[in-house]
XYZ file of C-alpha atoms in Angstrom:
367
model
C -6.927 17.737 -14.588
C -4.988 18.255 -11.750
C -4.570 14.233 -10.696
C -4.568 10.892 -11.883
C -4.906 8.191 -9.176
C -3.000 5.250 -10.759
C -3.854 1.706 -9.666
C -2.080 -1.450 -10.795
C -4.428 -4.805 -9.727
C -4.059 -8.492 -9.573
C -6.805 -10.644 -8.171
C -7.581 -8.808 -5.309
C -11.522 -7.900 -6.504
C -12.502 -6.807 -2.935
C -9.557 -5.184 -1.588
C -9.932 -3.233 -4.621
C -13.498 -2.355 -3.997
C -12.269 -0.696 -0.459
C -9.360 1.057 -2.014
C -11.667 2.411 -4.527
C -14.042 4.168 -2.566
C -11.674 5.519 -0.314
C -10.016 7.264 -3.327
C -13.226 8.407 -4.869
C -14.328 9.937 -1.222
C -10.806 11.502 -0.808
C -11.260 12.759 -4.953
C -14.405 14.756 -4.418
C -12.386 18.471 -4.382
C -9.988 17.442 -7.251
C -10.469 17.297 -10.616
C -8.576 14.215 -11.154
C -9.592 10.643 -13.236
C -9.316 7.010 -11.339
C -7.061 4.528 -13.806
C -7.387 0.802 -13.032
C -4.821 -1.164 -15.124
C -5.701 -4.956 -14.719
C -2.649 -7.335 -14.881
C -4.937 -10.297 -16.805
C -6.992 -11.362 -12.975
C -8.350 -14.375 -12.990
C -11.094 -13.312 -10.418
C -14.036 -11.126 -10.958
C -11.655 -8.127 -11.001
C -12.622 -6.482 -13.523
C -16.608 -6.873 -13.876
C -16.112 -5.315 -10.515
C -15.356 -2.189 -11.757
C -17.440 -1.764 -14.270
C -20.034 -2.881 -13.093
C -19.413 -0.607 -9.511
C -17.370 2.112 -10.644
C -18.151 2.721 -14.368
C -16.561 6.187 -14.246
C -13.391 4.663 -13.598
C -11.391 4.201 -16.701
C -10.479 0.578 -16.687
C -7.545 -0.991 -18.491
C -7.638 -5.092 -19.483
C -3.728 -5.737 -19.962
C -3.579 -9.230 -22.312
C -1.113 -10.977 -20.218
C 0.487 -9.871 -16.342
C 3.329 -7.233 -17.107
C 4.445 -7.603 -14.063
C 4.659 -3.933 -12.199
C 6.640 -1.490 -14.025
C 5.319 -1.728 -17.864
C 1.477 -2.268 -16.744
C 2.377 1.275 -14.430
C 3.517 2.975 -17.571
C 0.826 1.637 -19.870
C -1.599 3.979 -17.911
C 0.692 6.668 -17.089
C 0.383 7.133 -20.708
C -3.226 7.455 -20.726
C -2.986 9.573 -17.552
C -4.370 13.381 -18.080
C -3.268 14.221 -14.849
C -0.566 17.241 -14.351
C 0.206 14.900 -10.672
C 0.213 11.347 -10.874
C -0.510 9.366 -8.046
C 0.764 5.710 -7.885
C -1.255 3.530 -5.646
C -1.574 -0.412 -4.655
C -5.099 -1.948 -4.638
C -4.342 -3.276 -1.470
C -4.521 0.262 0.707
C -6.692 2.830 2.057
C -6.497 6.529 1.856
C -8.270 9.645 4.241
C -10.718 11.758 2.634
C -8.136 14.395 3.028
C -4.822 12.810 2.232
C -4.799 13.600 -1.780
C -5.905 17.661 -1.045
C -3.204 17.589 2.147
C 0.110 16.229 -0.334
C -1.415 18.517 -4.171
C -1.374 21.520 -1.091
C 2.150 20.424 0.210
C 3.571 19.711 -3.335
C 2.550 23.122 -4.333
C 4.423 24.629 -2.013
C 8.015 22.654 -2.768
C 9.966 23.611 -5.780
C 12.324 20.639 -7.089
C 10.423 18.159 -5.553
C 10.362 14.457 -6.477
C 8.065 12.111 -5.083
C 6.060 12.583 -1.895
C 5.641 9.558 0.205
C 3.241 9.531 3.323
C 2.510 7.763 6.613
C 1.811 4.298 5.961
C 0.726 1.824 8.597
C -0.535 -2.459 8.246
C -4.196 -2.946 8.624
C -3.502 -3.073 12.626
C -2.037 -0.006 12.883
C 1.358 -1.144 13.034
C 3.323 1.570 11.331
C 5.496 0.431 7.845
C 8.948 1.956 8.024
C 9.240 1.562 4.442
C 7.251 4.265 4.356
C 10.538 6.150 4.521
C 13.991 4.430 2.827
C 17.488 5.276 2.726
C 18.973 3.837 -0.478
C 19.726 0.548 -0.032
C 23.718 0.320 -1.382
C 25.137 -3.236 -0.528
C 26.445 -2.605 2.751
C 23.032 -0.768 3.827
C 21.253 -4.281 2.573
C 23.572 -6.611 3.942
C 22.778 -4.753 7.299
C 19.198 -4.934 6.793
C 19.398 -8.643 5.694
C 21.085 -9.635 9.554
C 18.948 -7.492 11.338
C 20.218 -4.542 11.190
C 17.787 -1.652 9.875
C 18.780 0.916 11.543
C 20.281 2.632 8.147
C 18.550 1.042 5.708
C 15.107 3.098 7.039
C 15.015 6.770 6.925
C 14.671 7.026 11.018
C 16.145 10.501 11.101
C 12.692 11.781 10.374
C 9.802 10.660 12.573
C 6.705 8.998 11.184
C 4.072 11.579 11.885
C 6.782 14.874 10.579
C 7.823 15.987 7.365
C 11.558 15.739 6.088
C 13.741 14.312 2.784
C 14.219 10.758 2.178
C 15.730 8.793 -0.780
C 13.454 5.857 -1.115
C 9.777 5.241 -1.102
C 7.537 2.310 -1.749
C 5.435 1.788 -5.374
C 2.440 1.486 -2.662
C 2.009 4.827 -2.818
C 4.044 7.415 -4.163
C 2.962 11.136 -5.259
C 4.563 13.111 -8.174
C 4.049 15.104 -11.245
C 3.794 13.717 -14.692
C 6.536 15.838 -16.236
C 9.321 13.944 -13.343
C 8.211 10.291 -13.921
C 8.128 10.971 -18.140
C 11.852 12.822 -17.445
C 13.521 9.708 -16.017
C 11.482 7.399 -18.307
C 8.988 6.019 -15.126
C 9.293 2.701 -13.861
C 12.200 0.364 -15.525
C 10.855 -2.368 -17.123
C 13.682 -4.899 -16.708
C 12.105 -5.216 -12.726
C 8.657 -7.588 -13.061
C 7.895 -7.278 -9.465
C 9.738 -5.388 -6.704
C 13.039 -3.138 -6.971
C 11.394 -0.457 -9.772
C 10.305 1.599 -6.751
C 13.786 1.679 -5.018
C 15.246 2.425 -8.967
C 12.546 5.146 -9.793
C 12.847 6.927 -6.337
C 17.321 6.443 -7.315
C 16.510 7.700 -10.733
C 14.665 10.987 -9.775
C 16.899 11.496 -6.605
C 19.673 11.556 -9.019
C 18.934 13.824 -11.441
C 18.455 16.381 -9.102
C 14.999 16.218 -7.124
C 14.370 16.147 -3.792
C 12.269 13.111 -2.574
C 10.234 13.996 0.266
C 7.951 12.219 2.977
C 4.772 13.805 4.209
C 3.593 12.205 7.795
C 0.711 14.444 8.709
C -1.069 11.779 6.784
C -1.842 7.949 7.311
C -2.706 5.711 4.575
C -3.680 2.061 5.633
C -1.338 -0.568 3.702
C -2.180 -3.851 3.880
C 0.666 -5.268 2.250
C 0.603 -9.138 2.333
C -2.322 -8.830 -0.096
C -0.286 -7.651 -3.796
C 1.978 -10.151 -2.612
C 2.227 -13.082 -0.399
C 5.176 -13.202 1.782
C 7.175 -16.603 0.899
C 9.842 -17.797 -0.947
C 9.400 -17.585 -4.177
C 8.970 -13.504 -2.826
C 12.231 -13.578 -1.189
C 13.668 -14.733 -4.376
C 11.985 -11.888 -6.788
C 12.910 -9.465 -4.027
C 16.400 -10.392 -3.665
C 16.913 -10.395 -7.613
C 15.405 -7.144 -7.847
C 17.935 -5.887 -5.933
C 20.733 -7.406 -7.648
C 19.284 -5.902 -10.744
C 19.854 -2.371 -9.585
C 22.925 -2.924 -8.180
C 24.195 -3.655 -11.355
C 22.319 -0.936 -12.760
C 23.643 1.952 -10.781
C 26.666 1.030 -8.579
C 30.061 0.065 -10.119
C 30.836 -3.275 -10.416
C 33.843 -5.421 -9.266
C 35.027 -9.022 -7.894
C 33.972 -7.719 -4.375
C 30.972 -5.837 -5.167
C 29.405 -8.644 -7.031
C 30.573 -11.529 -4.232
C 29.019 -9.098 -1.135
C 26.036 -8.430 -3.641
C 26.073 -12.204 -4.473
C 26.012 -13.085 -0.369
C 22.938 -10.603 0.303
C 20.859 -12.369 -2.248
C 21.355 -16.171 -1.463
C 21.735 -15.580 2.441
C 18.505 -13.076 1.912
C 16.619 -15.622 -0.003
C 17.380 -18.734 2.230
C 16.768 -16.526 5.336
C 13.291 -15.033 4.394
C 10.234 -16.236 6.184
C 6.798 -16.053 6.282
C 4.956 -15.247 9.517
C 1.786 -16.862 9.978
C -0.789 -14.729 12.455
C -2.578 -16.874 14.964
C -6.058 -15.356 16.224
C -6.871 -15.469 19.339
C -9.895 -12.886 19.313
C -12.563 -13.311 21.944
C -14.859 -10.737 20.909
C -16.500 -8.885 18.653
C -17.684 -5.456 18.351
C -19.449 -3.581 15.790
C -19.012 0.209 16.457
C -21.443 2.096 13.647
C -24.664 3.930 14.868
C -27.105 0.731 14.147
C -27.290 -2.596 15.169
C -26.049 -4.868 11.832
C -28.238 -7.717 12.182
C -27.267 -9.116 8.426
C -23.737 -8.682 9.423
C -24.204 -10.297 12.364
C -25.858 -13.185 10.991
C -23.123 -13.604 8.174
C -19.938 -13.860 10.586
C -21.665 -15.654 13.350
C -20.300 -13.655 16.239
C -22.034 -11.965 19.143
C -21.444 -8.510 17.592
C -21.814 -5.838 20.649
C -22.999 -1.667 19.473
C -20.310 0.848 19.940
C -21.202 4.333 19.132
C -17.969 5.195 19.517
C -14.365 4.109 20.410
C -13.941 4.482 23.835
C -11.149 2.004 24.526
C -8.844 -0.654 22.793
C -9.440 -4.078 24.381
C -7.160 -7.306 24.261
C -8.442 -10.153 22.014
C -11.191 -8.190 20.381
C -12.508 -7.456 16.668
C -13.683 -4.579 15.646
C -15.659 -4.247 12.940
C -15.480 -0.723 11.677
C -18.479 0.717 9.832
C -17.674 2.478 6.863
C -21.634 3.301 6.344
C -21.376 5.363 9.486
C -17.689 6.296 9.675
C -15.279 8.412 7.705
C -12.611 6.505 5.929
C -10.233 9.196 7.819
C -11.502 8.000 11.203
C -11.030 4.565 10.325
C -7.585 5.502 9.470
C -7.184 6.984 13.054
C -8.946 4.245 15.418
C -6.956 1.418 13.310
C -3.597 3.709 13.529
C -4.652 4.621 17.215
C -4.108 1.223 18.734
C -1.968 1.263 21.880
C 1.214 -0.789 20.716
C 1.389 -4.276 22.258
C -2.557 -4.447 22.173
C -3.887 -7.739 20.330
C -7.091 -5.759 19.097
C -7.653 -6.510 15.462
C -10.120 -5.119 12.738
C -12.053 -5.621 9.198
C -13.459 -2.835 7.672
C -17.512 -2.994 6.458
C -16.823 -0.574 3.488
C -19.825 1.527 2.433
C -23.347 -0.249 0.440
C -20.853 -3.540 0.048
C -21.810 -6.998 1.323
C -18.535 -8.070 2.995
C -16.030 -7.005 5.963
C -12.262 -7.338 5.069
C -8.721 -6.768 7.094
C -5.722 -8.173 7.123
C -4.190 -8.908 10.800
C -0.419 -9.795 9.380
C 1.255 -7.727 6.575
C 3.018 -10.865 5.847
C 0.158 -13.215 4.979
C -3.230 -13.433 3.157
C -6.191 -11.068 4.849
C -9.706 -12.963 5.049
C -12.672 -11.465 3.382
C -16.314 -12.330 5.048
C -19.063 -12.054 2.684
C -23.054 -12.343 3.477
C -25.981 -11.558 1.192
C -27.164 -8.366 -0.242
C -30.739 -10.161 0.994
């Protein structure tokens, strides 16, 4: 088997459904498997997977083991030569895995491959490619000086060496993952992707950024950004420094300062929608959807322009995932247009207007 796509889920049932549908569309021509491992969700995620995707391998954990252990459990059962660690709040294009595997097969000594990630409104996520967050670099980031934190030597649509990738999307050989013992289970959530990237780089492999394919990462869905998030994230960074950097008094004081300052200044960004118009991008008017959302939807057979204060409902029954991603990621800078996706054969529209807060789901009857 060539590829195992591993999706760790926790209480994001609708985003998981959208993710699986995009992954299935991207695996049509690849010998592959999808493994969903659920960290004891309280919603009906597992029931949805069993009902709608019986071909997907579902692992139901008896407790929330966190990100590292959850993924490690799934990897032990994976049969693919390659792994893709994928968040449930992501959407991939139909050719994403084919492009990544072709690129990977052409490279020697390859570690992790990451791709271009955008949020639900098409804004590029700079954490798609990062540098090693040494204490000095981390302090600069906390103070708003992010140049050294992100791998800005690579443009977002090009290819190059980058040390660190985000756990929302990581592609690598299973042998490489196993060689460094996978994710370190001392991390419950956050920091484990930096740790894995660093371990693989230290083992002599080349981690590479591949910006010629784009995926959506809603980002705010897997974890809501709040003060608890801040404490966990900066606490995870302290674990990373203790594991991989030589300790001394000055060093420890710098890390402590960074952790405390970062948690204190972390803020949750709230998005206020000023949407005035709603446009359905589909092959025909969807009256059922129009009635469900209670807004005047107007039909557009193709995207001819982006209009401020307009929300576009992108119908996956008509549009491919790749075209949906292109529409969203090509949004002009400073444009206030927003987007929601109607997944194929689903009874809801879904999306997020901010990468730091929860998205929204609007459901409607199948009848």
